[in-house]
Structures are given as C-alpha cells and as structure tokens.
XYZ file of C-alpha atoms in Angstrom:
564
model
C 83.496 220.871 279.824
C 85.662 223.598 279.178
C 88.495 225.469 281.621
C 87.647 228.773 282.770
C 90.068 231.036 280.448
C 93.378 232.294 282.035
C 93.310 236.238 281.831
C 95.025 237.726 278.874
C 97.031 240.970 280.608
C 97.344 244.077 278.914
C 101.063 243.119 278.788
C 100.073 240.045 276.737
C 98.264 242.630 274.315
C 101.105 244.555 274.235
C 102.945 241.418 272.618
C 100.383 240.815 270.797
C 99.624 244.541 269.122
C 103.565 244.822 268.164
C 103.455 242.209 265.904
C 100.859 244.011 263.847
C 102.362 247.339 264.338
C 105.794 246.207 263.432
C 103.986 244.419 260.194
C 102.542 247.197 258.835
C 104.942 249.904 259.556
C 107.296 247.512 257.495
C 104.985 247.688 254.649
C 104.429 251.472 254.775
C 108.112 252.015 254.929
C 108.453 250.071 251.727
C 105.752 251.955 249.890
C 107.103 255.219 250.738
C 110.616 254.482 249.848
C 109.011 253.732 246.133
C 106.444 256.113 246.463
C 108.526 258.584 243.564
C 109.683 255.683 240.991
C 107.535 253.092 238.864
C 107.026 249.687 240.639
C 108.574 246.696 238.202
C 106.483 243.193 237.874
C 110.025 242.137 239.172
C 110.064 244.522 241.974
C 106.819 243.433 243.264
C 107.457 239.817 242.816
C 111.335 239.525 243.302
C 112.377 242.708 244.735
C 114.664 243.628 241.210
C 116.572 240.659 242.092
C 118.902 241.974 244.106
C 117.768 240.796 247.535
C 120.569 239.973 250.436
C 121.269 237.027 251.015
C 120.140 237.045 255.184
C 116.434 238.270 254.623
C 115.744 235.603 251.774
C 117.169 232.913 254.117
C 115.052 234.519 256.836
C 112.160 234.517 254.509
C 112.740 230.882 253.524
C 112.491 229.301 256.579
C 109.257 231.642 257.392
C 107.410 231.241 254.945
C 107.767 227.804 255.432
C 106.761 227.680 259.008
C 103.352 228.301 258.985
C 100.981 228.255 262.056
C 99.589 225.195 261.474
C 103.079 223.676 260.971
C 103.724 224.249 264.917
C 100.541 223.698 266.064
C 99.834 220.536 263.941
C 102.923 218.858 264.118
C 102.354 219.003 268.260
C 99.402 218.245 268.559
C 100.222 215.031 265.973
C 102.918 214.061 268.223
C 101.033 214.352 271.253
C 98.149 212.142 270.087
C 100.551 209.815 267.732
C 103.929 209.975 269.170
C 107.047 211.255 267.818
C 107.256 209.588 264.249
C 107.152 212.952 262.677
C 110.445 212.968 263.504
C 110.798 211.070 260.016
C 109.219 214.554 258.328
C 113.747 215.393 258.450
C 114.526 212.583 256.988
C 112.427 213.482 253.713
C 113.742 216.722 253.784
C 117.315 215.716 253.158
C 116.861 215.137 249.550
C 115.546 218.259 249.061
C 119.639 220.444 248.932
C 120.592 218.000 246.516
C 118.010 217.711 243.999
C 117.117 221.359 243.997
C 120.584 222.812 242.706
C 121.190 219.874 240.819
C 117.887 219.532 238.819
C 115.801 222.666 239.088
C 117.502 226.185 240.609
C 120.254 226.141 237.435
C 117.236 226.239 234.491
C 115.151 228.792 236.258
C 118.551 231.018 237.115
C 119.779 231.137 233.869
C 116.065 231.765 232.466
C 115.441 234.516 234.869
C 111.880 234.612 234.907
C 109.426 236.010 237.714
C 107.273 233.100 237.492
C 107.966 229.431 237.890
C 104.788 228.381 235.286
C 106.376 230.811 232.247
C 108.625 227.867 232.407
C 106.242 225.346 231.306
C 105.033 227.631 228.463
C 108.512 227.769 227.354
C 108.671 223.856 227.587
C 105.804 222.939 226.775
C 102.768 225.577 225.530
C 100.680 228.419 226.966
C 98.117 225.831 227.794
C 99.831 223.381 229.985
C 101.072 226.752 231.972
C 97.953 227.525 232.297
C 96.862 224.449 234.172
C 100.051 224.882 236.391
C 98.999 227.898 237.644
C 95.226 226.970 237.940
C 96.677 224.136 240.111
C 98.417 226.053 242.111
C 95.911 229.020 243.080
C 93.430 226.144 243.414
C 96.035 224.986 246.426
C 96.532 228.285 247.495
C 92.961 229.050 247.771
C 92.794 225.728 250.453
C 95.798 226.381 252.393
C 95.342 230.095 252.871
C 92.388 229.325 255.403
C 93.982 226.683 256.907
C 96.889 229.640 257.885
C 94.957 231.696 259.138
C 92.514 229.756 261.379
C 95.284 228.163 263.584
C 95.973 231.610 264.937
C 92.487 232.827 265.411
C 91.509 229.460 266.976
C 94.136 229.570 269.335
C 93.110 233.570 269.956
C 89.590 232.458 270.973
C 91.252 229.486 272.976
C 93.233 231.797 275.562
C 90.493 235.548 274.989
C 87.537 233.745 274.488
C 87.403 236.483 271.155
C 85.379 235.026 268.210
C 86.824 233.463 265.571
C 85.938 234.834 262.668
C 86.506 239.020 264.241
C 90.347 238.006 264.300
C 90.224 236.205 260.864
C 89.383 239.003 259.726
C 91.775 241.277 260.989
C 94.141 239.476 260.388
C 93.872 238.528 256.408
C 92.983 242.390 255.835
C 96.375 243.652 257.767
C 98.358 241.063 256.312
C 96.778 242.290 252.970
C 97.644 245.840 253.294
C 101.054 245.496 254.221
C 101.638 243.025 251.009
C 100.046 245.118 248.755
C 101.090 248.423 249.781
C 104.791 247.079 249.837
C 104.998 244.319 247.792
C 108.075 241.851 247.977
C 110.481 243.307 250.420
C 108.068 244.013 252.791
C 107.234 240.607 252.611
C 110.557 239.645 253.410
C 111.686 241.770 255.999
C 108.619 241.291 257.787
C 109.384 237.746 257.576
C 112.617 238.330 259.136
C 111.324 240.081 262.560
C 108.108 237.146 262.457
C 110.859 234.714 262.694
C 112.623 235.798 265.428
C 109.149 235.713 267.376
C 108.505 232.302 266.262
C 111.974 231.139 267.556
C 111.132 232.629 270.854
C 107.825 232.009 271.690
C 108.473 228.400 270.703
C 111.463 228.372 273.491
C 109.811 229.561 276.092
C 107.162 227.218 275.941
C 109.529 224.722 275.742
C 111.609 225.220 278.666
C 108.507 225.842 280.911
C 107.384 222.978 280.015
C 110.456 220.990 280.911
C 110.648 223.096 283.872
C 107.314 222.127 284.720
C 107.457 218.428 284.312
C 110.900 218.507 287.134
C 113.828 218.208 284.038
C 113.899 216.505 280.974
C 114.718 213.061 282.282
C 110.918 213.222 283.318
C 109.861 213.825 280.265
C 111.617 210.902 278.291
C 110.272 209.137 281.332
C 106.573 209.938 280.506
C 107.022 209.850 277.122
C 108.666 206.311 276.938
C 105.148 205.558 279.253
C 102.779 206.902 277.184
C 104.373 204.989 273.997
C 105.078 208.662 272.717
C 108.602 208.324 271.719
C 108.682 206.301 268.496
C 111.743 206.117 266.206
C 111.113 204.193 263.443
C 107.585 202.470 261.962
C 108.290 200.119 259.153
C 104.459 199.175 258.862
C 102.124 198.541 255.864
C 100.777 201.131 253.779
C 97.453 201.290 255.676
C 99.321 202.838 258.413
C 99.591 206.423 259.393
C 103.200 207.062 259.255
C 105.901 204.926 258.625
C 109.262 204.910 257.533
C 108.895 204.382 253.720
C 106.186 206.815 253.610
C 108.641 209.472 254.448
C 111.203 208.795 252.906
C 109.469 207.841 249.210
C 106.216 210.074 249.438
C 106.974 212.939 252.012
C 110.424 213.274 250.089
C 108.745 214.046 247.153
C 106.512 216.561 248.556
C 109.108 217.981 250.323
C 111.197 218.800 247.071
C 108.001 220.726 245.582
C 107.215 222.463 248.517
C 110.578 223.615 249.856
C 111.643 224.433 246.646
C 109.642 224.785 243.517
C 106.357 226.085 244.908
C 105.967 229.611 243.849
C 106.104 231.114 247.119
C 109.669 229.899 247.809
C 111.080 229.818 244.457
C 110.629 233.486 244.219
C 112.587 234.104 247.018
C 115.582 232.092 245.466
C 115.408 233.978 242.379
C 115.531 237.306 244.326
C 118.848 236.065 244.760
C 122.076 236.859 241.997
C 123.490 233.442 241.606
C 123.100 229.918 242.271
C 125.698 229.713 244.637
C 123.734 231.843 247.012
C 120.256 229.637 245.777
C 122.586 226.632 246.798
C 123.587 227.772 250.388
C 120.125 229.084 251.013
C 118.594 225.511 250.309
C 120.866 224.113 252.553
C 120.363 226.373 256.059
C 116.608 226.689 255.292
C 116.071 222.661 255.439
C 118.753 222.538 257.974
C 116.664 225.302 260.139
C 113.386 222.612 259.352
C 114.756 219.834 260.828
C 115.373 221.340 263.885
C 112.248 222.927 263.751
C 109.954 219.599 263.059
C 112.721 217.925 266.115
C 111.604 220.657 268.122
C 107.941 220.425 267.493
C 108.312 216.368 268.196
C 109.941 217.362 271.795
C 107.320 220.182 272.796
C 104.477 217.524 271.980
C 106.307 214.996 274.507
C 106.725 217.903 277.198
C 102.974 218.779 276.741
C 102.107 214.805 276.868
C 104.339 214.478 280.101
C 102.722 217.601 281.653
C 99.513 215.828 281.247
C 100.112 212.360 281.125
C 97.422 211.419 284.182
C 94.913 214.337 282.946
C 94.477 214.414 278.820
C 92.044 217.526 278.614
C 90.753 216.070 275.315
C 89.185 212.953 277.180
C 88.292 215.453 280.128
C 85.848 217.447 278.193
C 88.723 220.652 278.762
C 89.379 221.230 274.955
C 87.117 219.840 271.890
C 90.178 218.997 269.176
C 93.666 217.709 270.065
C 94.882 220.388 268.086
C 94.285 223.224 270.992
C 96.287 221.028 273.088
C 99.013 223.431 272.506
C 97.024 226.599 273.096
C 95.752 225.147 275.903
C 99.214 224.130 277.698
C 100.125 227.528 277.079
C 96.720 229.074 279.173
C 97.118 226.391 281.515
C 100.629 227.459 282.619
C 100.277 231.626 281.375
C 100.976 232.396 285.142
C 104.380 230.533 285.209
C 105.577 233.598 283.050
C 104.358 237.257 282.878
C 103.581 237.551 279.340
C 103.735 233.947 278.670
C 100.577 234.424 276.954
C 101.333 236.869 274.653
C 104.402 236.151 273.397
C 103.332 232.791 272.277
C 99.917 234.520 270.424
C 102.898 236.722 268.975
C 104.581 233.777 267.898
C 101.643 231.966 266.500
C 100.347 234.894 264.657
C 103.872 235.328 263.189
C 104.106 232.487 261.595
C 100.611 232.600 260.120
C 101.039 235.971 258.986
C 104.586 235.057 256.947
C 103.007 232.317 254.944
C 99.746 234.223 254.044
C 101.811 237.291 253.212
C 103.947 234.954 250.582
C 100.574 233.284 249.183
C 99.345 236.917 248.838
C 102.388 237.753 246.917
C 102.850 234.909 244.682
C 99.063 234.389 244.099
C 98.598 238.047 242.946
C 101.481 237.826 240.467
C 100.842 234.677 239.021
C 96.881 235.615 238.247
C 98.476 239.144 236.496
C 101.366 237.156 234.606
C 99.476 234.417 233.490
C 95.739 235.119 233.283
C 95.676 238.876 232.436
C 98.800 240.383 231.173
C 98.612 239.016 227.814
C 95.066 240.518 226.966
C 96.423 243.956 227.363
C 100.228 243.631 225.967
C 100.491 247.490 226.257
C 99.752 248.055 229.566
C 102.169 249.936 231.903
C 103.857 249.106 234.925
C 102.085 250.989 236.948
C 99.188 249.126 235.879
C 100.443 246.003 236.560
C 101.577 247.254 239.941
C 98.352 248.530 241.171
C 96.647 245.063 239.780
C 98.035 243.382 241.815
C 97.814 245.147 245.132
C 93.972 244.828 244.543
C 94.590 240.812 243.782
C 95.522 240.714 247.499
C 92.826 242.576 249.263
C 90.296 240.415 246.972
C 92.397 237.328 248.286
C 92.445 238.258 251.902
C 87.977 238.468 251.442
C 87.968 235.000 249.429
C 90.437 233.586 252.567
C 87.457 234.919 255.376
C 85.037 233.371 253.153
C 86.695 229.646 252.841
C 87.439 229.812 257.142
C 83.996 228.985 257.585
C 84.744 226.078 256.304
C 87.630 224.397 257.971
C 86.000 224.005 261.623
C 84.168 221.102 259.706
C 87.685 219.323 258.613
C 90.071 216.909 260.576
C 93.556 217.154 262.232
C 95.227 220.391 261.022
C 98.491 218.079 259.918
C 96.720 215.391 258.392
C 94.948 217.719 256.259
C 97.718 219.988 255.591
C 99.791 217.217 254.322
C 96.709 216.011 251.876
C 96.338 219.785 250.161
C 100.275 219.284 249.806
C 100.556 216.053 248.395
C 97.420 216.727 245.870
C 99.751 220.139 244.578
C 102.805 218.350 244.812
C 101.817 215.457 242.818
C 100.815 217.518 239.480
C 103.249 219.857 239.532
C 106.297 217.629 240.296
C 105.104 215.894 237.606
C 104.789 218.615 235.327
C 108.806 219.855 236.495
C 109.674 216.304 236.228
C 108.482 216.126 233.091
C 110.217 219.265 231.764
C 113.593 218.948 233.301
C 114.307 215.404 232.980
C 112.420 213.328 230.218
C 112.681 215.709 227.245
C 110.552 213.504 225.151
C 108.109 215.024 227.012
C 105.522 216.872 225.156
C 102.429 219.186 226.022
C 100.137 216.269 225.349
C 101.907 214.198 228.017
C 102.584 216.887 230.310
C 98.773 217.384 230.451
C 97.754 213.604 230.701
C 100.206 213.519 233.486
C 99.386 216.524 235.412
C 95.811 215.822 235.522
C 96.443 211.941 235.929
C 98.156 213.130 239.571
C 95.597 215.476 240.846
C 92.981 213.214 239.807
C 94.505 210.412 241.580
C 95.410 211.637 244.989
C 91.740 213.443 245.068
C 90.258 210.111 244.877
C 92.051 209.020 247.326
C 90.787 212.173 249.448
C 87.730 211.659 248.824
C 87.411 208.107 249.263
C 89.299 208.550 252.264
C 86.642 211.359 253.640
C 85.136 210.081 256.951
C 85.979 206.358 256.608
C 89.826 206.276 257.986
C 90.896 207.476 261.202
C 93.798 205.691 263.032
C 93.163 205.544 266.861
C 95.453 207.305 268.419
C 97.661 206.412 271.093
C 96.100 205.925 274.756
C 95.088 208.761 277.095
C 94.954 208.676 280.579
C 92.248 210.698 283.348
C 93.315 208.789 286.699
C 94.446 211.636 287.810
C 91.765 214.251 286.840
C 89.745 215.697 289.210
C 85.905 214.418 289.985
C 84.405 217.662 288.486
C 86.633 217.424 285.185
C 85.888 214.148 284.039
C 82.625 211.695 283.957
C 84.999 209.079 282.637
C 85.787 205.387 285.178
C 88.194 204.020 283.022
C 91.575 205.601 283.477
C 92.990 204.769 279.770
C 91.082 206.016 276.720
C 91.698 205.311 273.059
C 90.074 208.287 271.409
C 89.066 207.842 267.890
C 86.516 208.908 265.186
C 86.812 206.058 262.431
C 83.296 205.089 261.462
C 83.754 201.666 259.843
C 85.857 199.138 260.601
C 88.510 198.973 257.784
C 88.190 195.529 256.715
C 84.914 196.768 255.013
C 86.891 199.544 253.328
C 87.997 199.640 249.828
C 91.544 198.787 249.742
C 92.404 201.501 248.213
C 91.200 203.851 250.416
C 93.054 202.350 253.095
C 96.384 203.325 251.987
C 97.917 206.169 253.878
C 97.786 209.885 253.508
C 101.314 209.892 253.722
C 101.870 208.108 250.054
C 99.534 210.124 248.331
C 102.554 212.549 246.995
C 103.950 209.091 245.776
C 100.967 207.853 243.924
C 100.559 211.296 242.387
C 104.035 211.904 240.968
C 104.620 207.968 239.917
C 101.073 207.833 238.056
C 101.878 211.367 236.707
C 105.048 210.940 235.312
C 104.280 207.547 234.060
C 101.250 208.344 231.901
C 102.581 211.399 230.973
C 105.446 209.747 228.957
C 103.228 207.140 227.546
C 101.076 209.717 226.486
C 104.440 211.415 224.758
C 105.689 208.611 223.295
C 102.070 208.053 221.971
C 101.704 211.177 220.149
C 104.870 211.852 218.878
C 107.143 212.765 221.376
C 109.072 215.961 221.608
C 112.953 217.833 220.329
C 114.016 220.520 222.744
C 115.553 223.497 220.708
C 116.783 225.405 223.856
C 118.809 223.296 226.472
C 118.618 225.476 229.091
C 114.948 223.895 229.652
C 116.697 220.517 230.470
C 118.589 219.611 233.763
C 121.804 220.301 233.527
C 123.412 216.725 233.818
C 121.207 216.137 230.519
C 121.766 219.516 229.037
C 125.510 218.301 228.696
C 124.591 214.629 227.276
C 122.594 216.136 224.423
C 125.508 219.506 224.009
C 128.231 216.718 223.571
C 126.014 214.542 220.943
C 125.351 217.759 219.145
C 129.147 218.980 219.156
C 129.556 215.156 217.868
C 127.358 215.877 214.866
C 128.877 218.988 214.034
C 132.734 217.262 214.224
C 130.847 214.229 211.839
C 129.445 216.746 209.814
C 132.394 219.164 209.012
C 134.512 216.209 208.706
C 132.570 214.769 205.570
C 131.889 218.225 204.220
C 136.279 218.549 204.306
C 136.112 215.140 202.209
C-alpha cells in the first residue's frame, strides 16, 4: 500500500521553480549577448573554442551525473550492497588512456565533431554509422534522464508523470536552443552546485537519523550491505573483473569520447587543459559513485527492520531514495525541495548536452553536405529546431520506460551496447592502422550486434535476487507479510535452464562488444587488403612517432643511395 504523501511547502516550490528560472534566464542571456553577430557551427557546438577552463570542468562532471546516476546507483546499493564501489576502480584508466591515445588526434584536428574523424580515417560511410549509433543511444538514454526526475516528482506531489516530462524536456529545450553551448555550460555549472548540496543534506540527515555513522556501518555490516570485493563467475551481477575489464572500457568511451563530453574538451585551447580536466572530472566521479554507495547504506540502516518495498510503501526499489527523502521532509524545512532541485539538476545537465550534441551531429553529418552553400545562420537556426523536435521524440519514448527494469542495470546495458561499437571504431582508428573501412564496419556492427543479443536474450529471464529485506519491525497495517526476512526477486526461470550465454553478466557486455569488435574488424582488414595512413595525425601518438621515425629512415636510405 502506499504512504500518504508528505506535503510539498510552497518553500519546497520555491526550490524547486529557481532551478528552472535560473535555467532559462541563462539561456536568454546567452541569446541576447549574440543576438547582433552570426552564430558559428563552432559557437553552437564548442562555444568558438575558447571556453574557461572552470565551466568545462563544471560541465564535465555534470553532464556526467545524470539523475538516474544518483538515483540508480542508491537504490543498487541498497538492494545489492556496496559493490558499486568497484564503478572507481574502472574509472582510473580513463586519465591515462584519454591524453595518451585519443585527446592529442582530435586537438590537433580541431574538428566540432568526434565522427568527422572516422570519415577522415576511414570514409563518409563508416561516419555515418558512428553517428547513427550514437543518436540511436541518445534517443534511449534521453528518456531514461528525464523520467528519474518526474518519477521522483510524482513520488513526493503526487503530480503525474508525464505533465512534468513534459515541462521539463520543452524548458530544457528552449534554453539549449535559444543559447546553444555556453548556456549549456554555465547552466551546468549552477546545476552542479545543487546536485552537491541536495546530495549532502540527505546524507547527513540520514546519518543523523540513524544516531552517527558507527550505526550505520553497524546496519550495514547486518544487512550484508557493505561488500568490498566479489571475485565471482561471470553469471554474477557485479564482480571485480567485470569492473575492472568491461566497466573500464565503457568508462573510457563514456567519460571521454562520447560526443557530449568530448565537445566540452575541445572547447578547451590545449591539451594540457584537456589533460587536467580528465583528471578532476573522474576524480569528482569517484567520490561521487563513493558517495552514492554510503547514502544507499544510510537509507538501508534507516530502514533496516521496515524495507517499504516488501511493505507495499513504494512499487520499485528505485523510489527508495525519493521516498527516504518524503519520509524524513519534516527533519528539514525545505528538505523536500532542495533535493527535487537537485534531482532535476542533474537530469536537466545531461539532457541539455544530448540536446546539444545530438542537434549538431544530425546538421554536420546528415544534412550539411546536401546544401554545401548554406549560411551560418542557417545552420544555426537548424539546429535550435533539432532540439525542440528532440525534446517531443524524448516525451514520446517515456511512455516506455515504466515497462523496463532497475534504472542502473539498464543504464549500464544502453552504455555498454554504444560503447562497444564505437570503442571499436576509435580503437580501430587510433591504434591498428591496418585498419580499413571494410573492417571498421565488420567490427562496429559485429559489437552492437553482439551485446544486443545478449540484451535481448537476457530480457525477462535473469534477475539476481537481491540481498534480504527485513519487515519485523513494520507496523500491522503496513505489511501482510509473517516472515520477517524477504528475498525479493523477479527472475522467471531458474538459470540452469538458461542458455549459457545469456547468463553472463550485464556488466561484461562492454567487454564482449569491444573484444569481438576489434577482433573481426582486423580480420576483416587484413582480409581485404588492409590499409596506409597518409596523415599521421589520425594515429595515436606513441604510433604516430614509430611510423615518423621509419619514414625519416627511408628518406636517410634514400638520399644516401641517390648521393652514390
């Protein structure tokens, strides 16, 4: 059954409403700033380039925290335990690989979009697929944004769904189109101080809550909640080695290749400033996913005796969250609000980005070419209707994810499915320049195809139990339960009778992608030729200067016999 709803004050509004206002007055101030000059493809998209270093780093770590990075990762702690915590461990290849492999080619071939790349690597074609790959991705996570806010919304205003969907994609629309990259960005930079707030507060009421944060460990070491390391099989959940060889992988895409981000490092001047950014946005992650992994232990300890899940209070463990925050709204006067601030912050800086990146990359790669005389006012205006059709096609998918599992789970699966063509493709490119558009192709689709069968397979056959819940200490009109420890689960067939295949883990679905990718993709090269790269700057550096010192041999060898 479900908790009568706290009562959202008008202060709680208030917190609420200033997110939106401060949102769009940002994008307004950026349109009429340009309102008397001509606004650049590189304006829109990278802001001319010329961005400070603080709001990109701001930016960064916003875009990257979306609402249903918070929410999920919580709620997946407080049914799973803390092995998330492994999510940092992946993350810590992600500063080294970046400025070593990737940021130096796309610096010094200053492009707007990260798919001209593979045109220039490979052919029109296979940048064609890149970027149908991508807006396929974007087109499945932008719901997924935007429906953790509005579900938690209608969890503490009892306001439907779909009304603040809707609001919100069209205002976060308007204020990307009408203001294009900056206003992204410095809207990213107040969201982010919300998020960082909202998130503390919860956090130390919780603690407060629970009597100190001795009692939680307590509860938590109880419940079998705090779990370090899980060197299990591939058929399990999380483990160890699914971090650090899958999630790793994943991690390297999305942190730092995906469109979304990798525009904001090129809005940067050098790769010294793309190098420190890496390093305090992934730095900023960790101790966001450790602080996620603690809130979902506070929450747990605040209800160890009472899980509203098994007590009928909530219908998903993922409006645990939302619901710890009603639950405890009078323990702080605008408790409420500031967290719905915070929530809606963090949704609004990642659809903003998809918005922006999405929009450019249909103009640069799908219709630019057909009219090579256009102006840049054209292009400009193109894409601010791009977003507002993007913000309708986002309403229209919602509808659809009420019918899908755990918001992490299924975050991680859209992720690993991108991740696993694309890092393939920028594998490919960068590091085996055999490589050829043939293989890059065969790999590409050789990934996408692979992890979707495992989706699909997957689809309503695996679902790990999750770790017990207890309703002892409910009260009689909460729960019908007798037992007092519940496993809660929604696998339908026992797993033995599962293909073994399907069995593996969501987590290693980035891995299969990207090995299966790359590895067909070179046979498929070496198959049909292979490939000579004519401009080195497409290469990795560390191979750029392998093949510059063979050539400078060649010359020496050459002029030497000519002297004979």
């Amino acid at each position: 059954m479900e908790q009568d709803r706290g009562q959202f004050t008008l202060l709680d509004y208030s917190f609420f409403v200033i997110v939106f206002i401060v949102s769009a007055t940002i994008g307004l101030y950026y349109a009429f700033k340009s309102r008397k000059t001509v606004m650049t493809t590189e304006d829109y998209l990278l802001g001319g380039r010329n961005v400070s270093l603080f709001p990109v780093i701001c930016s960064l770590i916003a875009t990257s925290i979306s609402g249903s990075t918070i929410i999920g990762l919580t709620a997946e702690c407080y049914a799973y335990g803390s092995h998330s915590w492994m999510y940092s461990i992946s993350l810590l290849f992600v500063p080294f690989v970046l400025p070593t492999v990737f940021l130096p080619i796309f610096n010094e071939l200053k492009l707007t979009s990260s798919f001209k790349y593979f045109e220039l690597r490979f052919n029109r074609r296979v940048r064609l697929l890149a970027s149908g790959i991508f807006l396929l991705t974007g087109l499945l996570v932008l719901p997924v944004t935007v429906y953790v806010p509005a579900l938690t919304f209608q969890r503490v205003t009892g306001l439907n769904t779909y009304i603040t969907v809707t609001v919100l994609s069209l205002l976060c629309a308007s204020y990307t189109a009408v203001g294009g990259f900056k206003a992204v960005i410095w809207t990213d930079v107040v969201q982010l101080a919300l998020i960082i707030v909202s998130y503390i507060i919860v956090t130390v009421i919780g603690i407060q809550e629970i009597g100190g944060i001795q009692n939680v460990i307590e509860a938590g070491n109880r419940g079998g909640r705090i779990i370090f390391l899980n060197l299990e099989n591939f058929n399990t959940r999380s483990s160890f080695p699914g971090y650090v060889f899958s999630i790793s992988l994943m991690s390297i895409y999305q942190y730092g290749l995906n469109q979304t981000n990798l525009q904001r490092f090129l809005s940067l001047s050098n790769i010294r400033k793309m190098t420190f950014s890496t390093c305090i946005l992934i730095f900023i992650f960790v101790m966001l996913i450790l602080g996620c992994m603690l809130l979902g232990i506070v929450i747990y300890a605040n209800y160890e005796t009472c899980d509203p899940l098994e007590a009928g209070i909530i219908r998903k463990v993922d409006q645990i969250f939302p619901h710890f925050v009603q639950d405890k709204a009078s323990l702080f006067l605008g408790f409420n609000g500031i967290f719905i601030a915070g929530i809606f912050s963090a949704s609004l800086s990642t659809t903003s980005s998809y918005f922006n990146a999405m929009s450019g990359i249909i103009y640069e790669d799908f219709i630019s070419h057909r009219f090579p005389g256009n102006l840049q006012s054209t292009a400009s205006k193109f894409m601010k209707f791009t977003v507002i059709i993007l913000a309708f096609v986002q309403i229209i998918l919602v509808f659809f994810i009420e019918k899908m599992g755990m918001i992490a789970q299924m975050t991680i699966q859209i992720y690993s499915m991108n991740a696993g063509a694309l890092l393939t493709l920028f594998t490919l490119g960068a590091v085996v320049p055999k490589a050829n558009s043939v293989g890059a192709q065969v790999g590409a689709i050789t990934a996408i195809l692979s992890v979707l069968t495992l989706m699909i397979g997957s689809i309503g056959r695996i679902a790990e139990p999750n770790l017990p819940f207890r309703t002892d200490g409910c009260n009689n009109n909460l729960t019908a339960f007798n037992s007092t420890i519940v496993n809660y689960s929604t696998q339908i067939n026992d797993s033995e009778e599962i293909f073994w295949l399907f069995r593996v883990s969501y987590m290693y679905y980035a891995l299969i992608g990207v090995f299966l990718g790359i590895t067909s993709g070179y046979i498929a090269s070496i198959l049909t030729g292979g490939n000579t790269i004519g401009d080195q700057r497409l290469l990795a550096p560390f191979l750029r200067r392998k093949s510059y010192a063979e050539e400078e041999e060649k010359v020496k060898l050459k002029t030497e016999s000519c002297n004979e």
